[in-house]
Coordinates of C-alpha atoms in Angstrom, one line a residue:
M1 CA 151.5 -58.5 122.0
K2 CA 149.0 -58.2 119.2
L3 CA 145.7 -56.3 119.4
T4 CA 142.7 -58.1 117.9
P5 CA 140.2 -56.2 115.8
R6 CA 137.8 -56.6 118.7
A7 CA 140.1 -55.0 121.3
R8 CA 138.1 -52.7 123.6
F9 CA 138.9 -49.0 124.4
N10 CA 141.0 -49.6 127.5
T11 CA 143.1 -52.2 125.8
V12 CA 143.6 -50.0 122.8
C13 CA 144.8 -47.1 125.0
L14 CA 147.4 -49.4 126.6
H15 CA 148.8 -51.2 123.5
A16 CA 148.0 -49.5 120.2
G17 CA 151.1 -48.4 118.3
Q18 CA 153.4 -50.0 120.9
E19 CA 155.4 -53.1 120.4
P20 CA 158.3 -54.4 122.6
D21 CA 161.6 -52.9 121.5
P22 CA 163.0 -55.3 118.9
T23 CA 166.6 -54.9 120.2
T24 CA 166.1 -55.4 123.9
G25 CA 162.5 -56.5 124.4
A26 CA 161.8 -53.4 126.5
I27 CA 158.0 -53.3 127.1
I28 CA 158.0 -49.5 127.1
T29 CA 158.6 -47.6 123.8
P30 CA 162.1 -46.1 124.1
I31 CA 162.8 -42.4 123.8
Y32 CA 164.7 -42.2 120.5
Q33 CA 166.5 -39.0 121.4
T34 CA 168.4 -38.6 118.1
S35 CA 168.5 -36.0 115.3
T36 CA 169.7 -38.3 112.5
Y37 CA 170.1 -42.0 111.6
V38 CA 173.0 -43.8 110.1
Q39 CA 172.3 -45.3 106.7
E40 CA 173.5 -48.8 105.7
A41 CA 174.5 -47.6 102.3
L42 CA 173.7 -44.9 99.9
G43 CA 169.9 -44.9 99.5
R44 CA 169.5 -47.8 101.9
H45 CA 168.2 -47.2 105.4
K46 CA 165.7 -48.6 108.0
G47 CA 162.9 -46.2 107.3
Y48 CA 164.3 -43.3 109.3
E49 CA 166.5 -40.5 107.8
Y50 CA 166.2 -37.3 109.9
G51 CA 164.6 -36.5 113.2
R52 CA 162.2 -33.8 112.0
T53 CA 160.8 -36.2 109.3
Q54 CA 160.6 -39.4 111.3
N55 CA 161.0 -40.5 114.9
P56 CA 160.0 -43.9 116.3
T57 CA 158.7 -42.5 119.6
R58 CA 156.6 -39.9 117.8
F59 CA 155.3 -42.5 115.3
A60 CA 154.3 -44.7 118.2
V61 CA 152.2 -42.0 119.9
E62 CA 150.7 -41.1 116.6
Q63 CA 149.6 -44.7 115.9
N64 CA 148.3 -44.9 119.5
I65 CA 146.1 -41.9 119.4
A66 CA 144.9 -42.6 115.9
A67 CA 143.6 -45.9 117.2
I68 CA 142.1 -44.4 120.3
E69 CA 140.2 -41.8 118.2
S70 CA 139.1 -44.4 115.5
G71 CA 141.1 -42.5 112.8
K72 CA 143.3 -43.7 110.0
A73 CA 146.4 -41.7 110.9
A74 CA 147.5 -39.0 113.2
F75 CA 150.3 -36.4 113.3
A76 CA 151.8 -34.9 116.5
F77 CA 152.9 -31.3 116.8
A78 CA 154.7 -29.1 119.4
S79 CA 151.5 -27.7 120.8
G80 CA 147.7 -27.8 120.4
M81 CA 147.9 -24.5 118.5
A82 CA 150.5 -25.8 116.2
A83 CA 148.1 -28.7 115.4
I84 CA 145.3 -26.3 114.6
G85 CA 147.6 -24.2 112.5
A86 CA 148.5 -27.3 110.5
I87 CA 144.8 -28.0 109.9
A88 CA 144.4 -24.5 108.6
T89 CA 146.9 -25.3 105.8
L90 CA 144.2 -27.4 104.2
L91 CA 142.7 -24.0 103.3
E92 CA 143.5 -21.7 100.4
S93 CA 143.3 -17.9 100.1
G94 CA 139.6 -16.9 99.9
D95 CA 138.3 -19.8 101.8
H96 CA 135.8 -19.4 104.7
V97 CA 135.5 -21.3 108.0
I98 CA 132.5 -21.5 110.4
V99 CA 133.7 -21.7 114.0
S100 CA 132.0 -22.4 117.3
D101 CA 131.5 -18.9 118.8
N102 CA 132.6 -19.9 122.2
T103 CA 135.9 -21.3 121.0
Y104 CA 139.2 -21.3 123.0
G105 CA 140.8 -17.8 123.1
G106 CA 144.0 -19.1 121.5
T107 CA 142.1 -20.5 118.6
F108 CA 140.2 -17.2 118.2
R109 CA 143.5 -15.3 118.3
L110 CA 145.1 -17.5 115.6
F111 CA 142.0 -17.2 113.3
D112 CA 141.2 -13.6 113.9
K113 CA 144.7 -12.0 114.2
V114 CA 146.9 -14.2 112.0
L115 CA 145.0 -16.2 109.4
T116 CA 142.8 -13.3 108.3
R117 CA 146.1 -11.8 107.0
Y118 CA 146.1 -14.5 104.3
R119 CA 142.6 -13.8 103.0
L120 CA 140.9 -16.5 105.0
S121 CA 137.6 -15.5 106.6
F122 CA 135.8 -16.8 109.7
S123 CA 132.3 -16.7 111.0
Y124 CA 131.7 -17.3 114.7
V125 CA 128.4 -19.1 115.2
D126 CA 126.6 -20.8 118.0
T127 CA 127.1 -24.4 116.6
S128 CA 124.6 -25.8 119.1
K129 CA 122.0 -24.3 116.8
L130 CA 122.7 -26.0 113.4
D131 CA 120.1 -23.8 111.7
L132 CA 122.4 -20.9 112.3
V133 CA 125.4 -22.9 111.0
E134 CA 123.5 -23.6 107.8
Q135 CA 122.6 -20.0 107.4
A136 CA 126.3 -19.1 107.7
I137 CA 127.5 -21.4 104.9
T138 CA 128.7 -19.6 101.8
P139 CA 130.1 -20.9 98.4
S140 CA 133.6 -20.4 99.8
T141 CA 133.0 -22.3 103.1
R142 CA 135.4 -25.3 103.5
L143 CA 135.5 -26.2 107.2
L144 CA 133.1 -26.4 110.1
F145 CA 135.3 -26.1 113.1
V146 CA 133.6 -27.2 116.3
E147 CA 134.4 -27.3 120.0
T148 CA 132.1 -29.4 122.1
P149 CA 131.8 -28.9 125.0
T150 CA 132.9 -25.3 124.5
N151 CA 135.5 -23.6 126.7
P152 CA 134.3 -22.4 129.2
I153 CA 130.5 -22.2 128.8
M154 CA 130.2 -25.9 128.2
S155 CA 127.8 -25.6 125.2
L156 CA 127.4 -28.8 123.1
T157 CA 127.1 -29.4 119.4
D158 CA 125.2 -32.4 118.1
L159 CA 128.1 -34.1 116.3
R160 CA 126.1 -36.5 114.2
Q161 CA 123.8 -33.8 112.9
A162 CA 126.8 -31.4 112.4
A163 CA 128.6 -34.1 110.4
D164 CA 125.5 -34.7 108.2
L165 CA 125.1 -31.0 107.6
A166 CA 128.7 -30.5 106.8
H167 CA 128.8 -33.4 104.3
R168 CA 125.6 -32.3 102.6
H169 CA 127.4 -29.0 101.8
G170 CA 130.7 -30.6 100.9
L171 CA 132.5 -29.4 104.1
R172 CA 134.9 -31.1 106.4
L173 CA 133.8 -31.3 110.0
V174 CA 136.8 -30.6 112.3
V175 CA 136.3 -31.2 116.1
D176 CA 138.6 -30.0 118.8
N177 CA 138.0 -32.8 121.3
T178 CA 140.4 -31.5 124.0
F179 CA 137.7 -30.7 126.6
A180 CA 136.1 -34.1 126.4
S181 CA 139.0 -36.5 125.7
P182 CA 138.5 -39.6 123.6
Y183 CA 137.3 -41.5 126.6
V184 CA 134.3 -39.3 127.0
Q185 CA 133.7 -38.6 123.3
R186 CA 135.0 -39.9 119.9
P187 CA 133.8 -37.5 117.1
I188 CA 135.0 -39.7 114.2
E189 CA 132.4 -42.3 115.2
F190 CA 129.8 -39.6 114.8
G191 CA 131.0 -38.6 111.3
A192 CA 133.7 -36.1 111.9
D193 CA 136.5 -35.9 109.3
I194 CA 139.3 -34.4 111.5
V195 CA 139.8 -34.4 115.3
T196 CA 142.4 -32.4 117.1
H197 CA 143.6 -32.3 120.7
S198 CA 146.0 -30.4 122.8
T199 CA 147.8 -33.4 124.1
T200 CA 148.9 -31.1 127.0
K201 CA 145.6 -31.8 128.6
Y202 CA 143.8 -35.1 129.2
L203 CA 145.9 -37.3 126.8
N204 CA 149.1 -36.5 128.7
G205 CA 147.2 -35.9 131.9
H206 CA 150.1 -35.0 134.2
S207 CA 150.8 -31.3 133.5
D208 CA 154.4 -32.0 132.3
S209 CA 154.2 -31.9 128.5
V210 CA 153.0 -29.5 125.9
G211 CA 151.8 -30.9 122.5
G212 CA 149.1 -31.3 120.0
I213 CA 147.8 -33.9 117.6
V214 CA 145.6 -34.1 114.5
I215 CA 143.7 -37.3 113.7
L216 CA 142.5 -37.8 110.2
T217 CA 140.1 -40.1 108.2
R218 CA 140.6 -39.0 104.5
D219 CA 143.6 -40.2 102.5
D220 CA 144.2 -36.8 100.8
D221 CA 144.2 -35.1 104.2
I222 CA 146.7 -37.7 105.6
E223 CA 149.1 -37.1 102.7
W224 CA 148.9 -33.3 103.1
L225 CA 149.3 -33.3 106.9
K226 CA 152.3 -35.7 106.6
F227 CA 153.9 -33.2 104.2
I228 CA 153.1 -30.2 106.4
Q229 CA 154.4 -31.8 109.5
N230 CA 157.8 -32.2 107.8
A231 CA 157.7 -29.0 105.8
E232 CA 156.8 -26.7 108.7
G233 CA 158.7 -28.7 111.3
A234 CA 156.6 -28.0 114.4
I235 CA 157.0 -31.6 115.6
L236 CA 156.4 -33.2 119.0
S237 CA 159.7 -34.0 120.6
P238 CA 160.7 -37.6 121.4
F239 CA 160.5 -37.0 125.2
D240 CA 157.1 -35.3 124.9
S241 CA 155.9 -38.2 122.7
W242 CA 157.0 -40.6 125.4
L243 CA 155.3 -38.7 128.1
V244 CA 152.0 -38.7 126.1
L245 CA 152.3 -42.4 125.6
R246 CA 152.7 -42.8 129.3
G247 CA 149.6 -40.7 129.8
T248 CA 147.3 -42.6 127.3
K249 CA 148.0 -45.9 129.2
T250 CA 146.1 -44.6 132.2
L251 CA 143.6 -42.4 130.3
P252 CA 140.5 -44.6 131.0
L253 CA 141.3 -44.9 134.7
R254 CA 141.9 -41.2 135.1
M255 CA 138.8 -40.2 133.2
I256 CA 136.6 -42.2 135.5
Q257 CA 137.7 -40.1 138.4
H258 CA 137.7 -36.9 136.4
N259 CA 134.1 -37.6 135.5
A260 CA 133.1 -38.4 139.0
N261 CA 134.8 -35.4 140.6
G262 CA 133.5 -33.0 137.9
L263 CA 129.9 -34.1 138.5
A264 CA 130.2 -34.0 142.3
L265 CA 131.7 -30.5 142.2
A266 CA 129.0 -29.3 139.8
E267 CA 126.3 -30.6 142.1
F268 CA 127.9 -29.1 145.1
L269 CA 128.2 -25.7 143.5
A270 CA 124.7 -25.8 142.0
A271 CA 123.3 -26.2 145.6
H272 CA 125.5 -23.4 147.0
P273 CA 123.6 -20.1 147.8
K274 CA 126.5 -17.9 146.7
V275 CA 126.8 -19.4 143.2
R276 CA 124.5 -17.9 140.6
R277 CA 124.9 -20.5 137.8
V278 CA 126.8 -23.6 137.1
Y279 CA 127.8 -24.7 133.6
Y280 CA 128.2 -28.5 133.4
P281 CA 126.6 -30.9 130.9
G282 CA 126.0 -33.6 133.5
L283 CA 123.5 -31.5 135.4
P284 CA 119.8 -32.0 134.4
S285 CA 119.5 -28.2 134.4
H286 CA 121.9 -28.0 131.4
P287 CA 119.9 -27.2 128.3
Q288 CA 121.6 -30.0 126.4
Y289 CA 121.7 -32.6 129.1
E290 CA 119.9 -35.2 126.9
L291 CA 122.4 -34.7 124.1
A292 CA 125.2 -35.1 126.6
K293 CA 123.8 -38.4 127.7
R294 CA 123.7 -39.6 124.1
Q295 CA 127.0 -38.3 122.8
M296 CA 129.3 -38.5 125.8
R297 CA 130.4 -41.3 128.1
G298 CA 130.3 -39.5 131.4
F299 CA 130.3 -35.7 131.4
G300 CA 134.0 -34.8 131.8
G301 CA 136.0 -33.0 134.5
M302 CA 135.4 -29.4 133.2
L303 CA 132.9 -27.0 134.7
S304 CA 132.4 -23.3 135.2
F305 CA 130.3 -21.3 137.6
D306 CA 129.3 -17.6 137.9
L307 CA 129.7 -15.7 141.2
G308 CA 128.2 -12.5 139.8
S309 CA 131.2 -10.2 140.1
L310 CA 134.9 -9.9 139.7
E311 CA 135.4 -9.2 143.4
A312 CA 133.5 -12.4 144.3
A313 CA 135.5 -14.4 141.8
R314 CA 138.8 -12.9 143.1
R315 CA 137.9 -13.9 146.7
V316 CA 137.4 -17.5 145.6
L317 CA 140.4 -17.7 143.3
N318 CA 142.7 -16.2 146.0
G319 CA 141.0 -18.1 148.8
V320 CA 141.4 -21.7 147.6
R321 CA 144.2 -23.8 149.1
L322 CA 144.0 -27.2 147.3
H323 CA 142.8 -25.9 143.9
A324 CA 145.8 -24.6 142.0
L325 CA 145.2 -21.2 140.4
A326 CA 146.6 -21.9 136.9
E327 CA 145.8 -22.0 133.2
S328 CA 145.5 -25.3 131.4
L329 CA 143.4 -28.3 132.3
G330 CA 143.2 -32.1 132.2
G331 CA 145.9 -32.9 134.7
V332 CA 145.6 -35.1 137.7
E333 CA 145.6 -32.1 140.0
T334 CA 142.6 -29.7 140.2
L335 CA 143.1 -26.4 138.5
I336 CA 141.0 -23.2 138.9
S337 CA 141.1 -20.2 136.6
H338 CA 139.5 -16.9 135.6
P339 CA 138.6 -17.2 131.9
A340 CA 138.1 -13.4 131.4
T341 CA 141.6 -12.5 132.4
M342 CA 143.4 -15.8 131.6
T343 CA 142.4 -18.3 128.9
H344 CA 140.0 -15.8 127.1
A345 CA 141.8 -12.5 127.7
S346 CA 142.5 -12.3 123.9
V347 CA 138.7 -12.3 123.2
P348 CA 137.3 -8.7 123.0
P349 CA 135.2 -7.8 126.1
D350 CA 132.1 -7.2 124.0
R351 CA 132.4 -10.7 122.6
R352 CA 133.0 -12.2 126.0
A353 CA 129.8 -10.5 127.3
V354 CA 127.8 -12.0 124.5
L355 CA 129.2 -15.5 125.1
G356 CA 128.5 -15.3 128.9
I357 CA 132.2 -15.1 129.9
T358 CA 131.6 -12.6 132.6
D359 CA 134.0 -11.2 135.1
G360 CA 132.4 -13.4 137.8
L361 CA 132.9 -16.6 135.8
V362 CA 135.3 -19.2 137.3
R363 CA 136.5 -22.4 135.6
I364 CA 137.5 -25.6 137.3
S365 CA 139.4 -28.6 135.8
A366 CA 138.5 -31.3 138.4
G367 CA 141.5 -33.5 139.2
I368 CA 141.5 -36.9 140.8
E369 CA 142.0 -35.9 144.4
D370 CA 139.6 -37.1 147.1
I371 CA 136.3 -35.3 146.4
D372 CA 135.6 -34.4 150.0
D373 CA 138.9 -32.5 150.1
L374 CA 138.0 -30.6 147.0
K375 CA 134.5 -29.7 148.3
E376 CA 135.9 -28.6 151.7
D377 CA 138.4 -26.3 149.9
L378 CA 135.7 -24.7 147.7
A379 CA 133.4 -24.3 150.8
Q380 CA 136.0 -22.4 152.8
A381 CA 136.8 -20.2 149.8
L382 CA 133.1 -19.4 149.2
D383 CA 132.8 -18.5 152.8
Q384 CA 135.0 -15.6 152.1
V385 CA 132.6 -14.1 149.5

């Protein structure tokens, strides 16, 4: 089975990086659950020496996702935060990073509480306004780190313009593409230098694996991340690699339903009298709706809505039956959460207020269930408000 250079996205998801097992012909990449490899003679081996450094199952998922994201190479890590931590090793003491202000709470925690200890500095800017980004650039700025859509306010950054701006100033553009998935958005095709994902989310898609990946375009970055993956050792396990490979095979099919359910729930909530505001880029009321149509294929399965108070949010969160009250996102089942006390609890309350992460804000990761069942569940929960 050989991919042609013209292979389309769905075919790439299914076959890139995967060949039938040479020993048995097994069509599914085996789980190479081994810590070491026997060498034929001193200094002669089959390309594999030690499990932290090389693993065929991990290499397969790295090749697969590099192809899916249109990158040159990829490196898989034990979590999405481990992947972001590996990207940060491209920096040196004294360097400065511009970050989307509405970034994931775990990313903010790593940058603000850990990496600042090593004389790195971070400016949190509304990256949907590139004039503000340009104003924040200093002689020591090295990275522009963007989430789009942001978590959980669903603000968008124009990737092509952000890449052009970054490159004019000699910066790398790094995009956390977890919320969109490569089906919806491929930042490298808009000029990004580095893309990262929590593979826990849409890439795996079944809520049974934790992992992260970094996709790269520059040869110097590839060599460094290869070194860092081995040196720091926060690798994705063979079994988790196999689970993610299973997930990417069905990514296009799942995303079609995630997109459809996300839009349908957003429209339902936007019309509901007890909902004050809905955040979803697929609604014409979204301030960057036209950008979303240009930059995204579908609008994703993530949405947020504001009920105006913590008590109203609590009633809905405790009242749903089919929606699962849980952190994370991107699985086949629909998840509902409260960002202020869950995913963004590490963000100071004053910053949450500025960003619009109110106590009444609820976030949904739309799964692939029947949309009428999801609507009925939300309707009966909203009746309790």
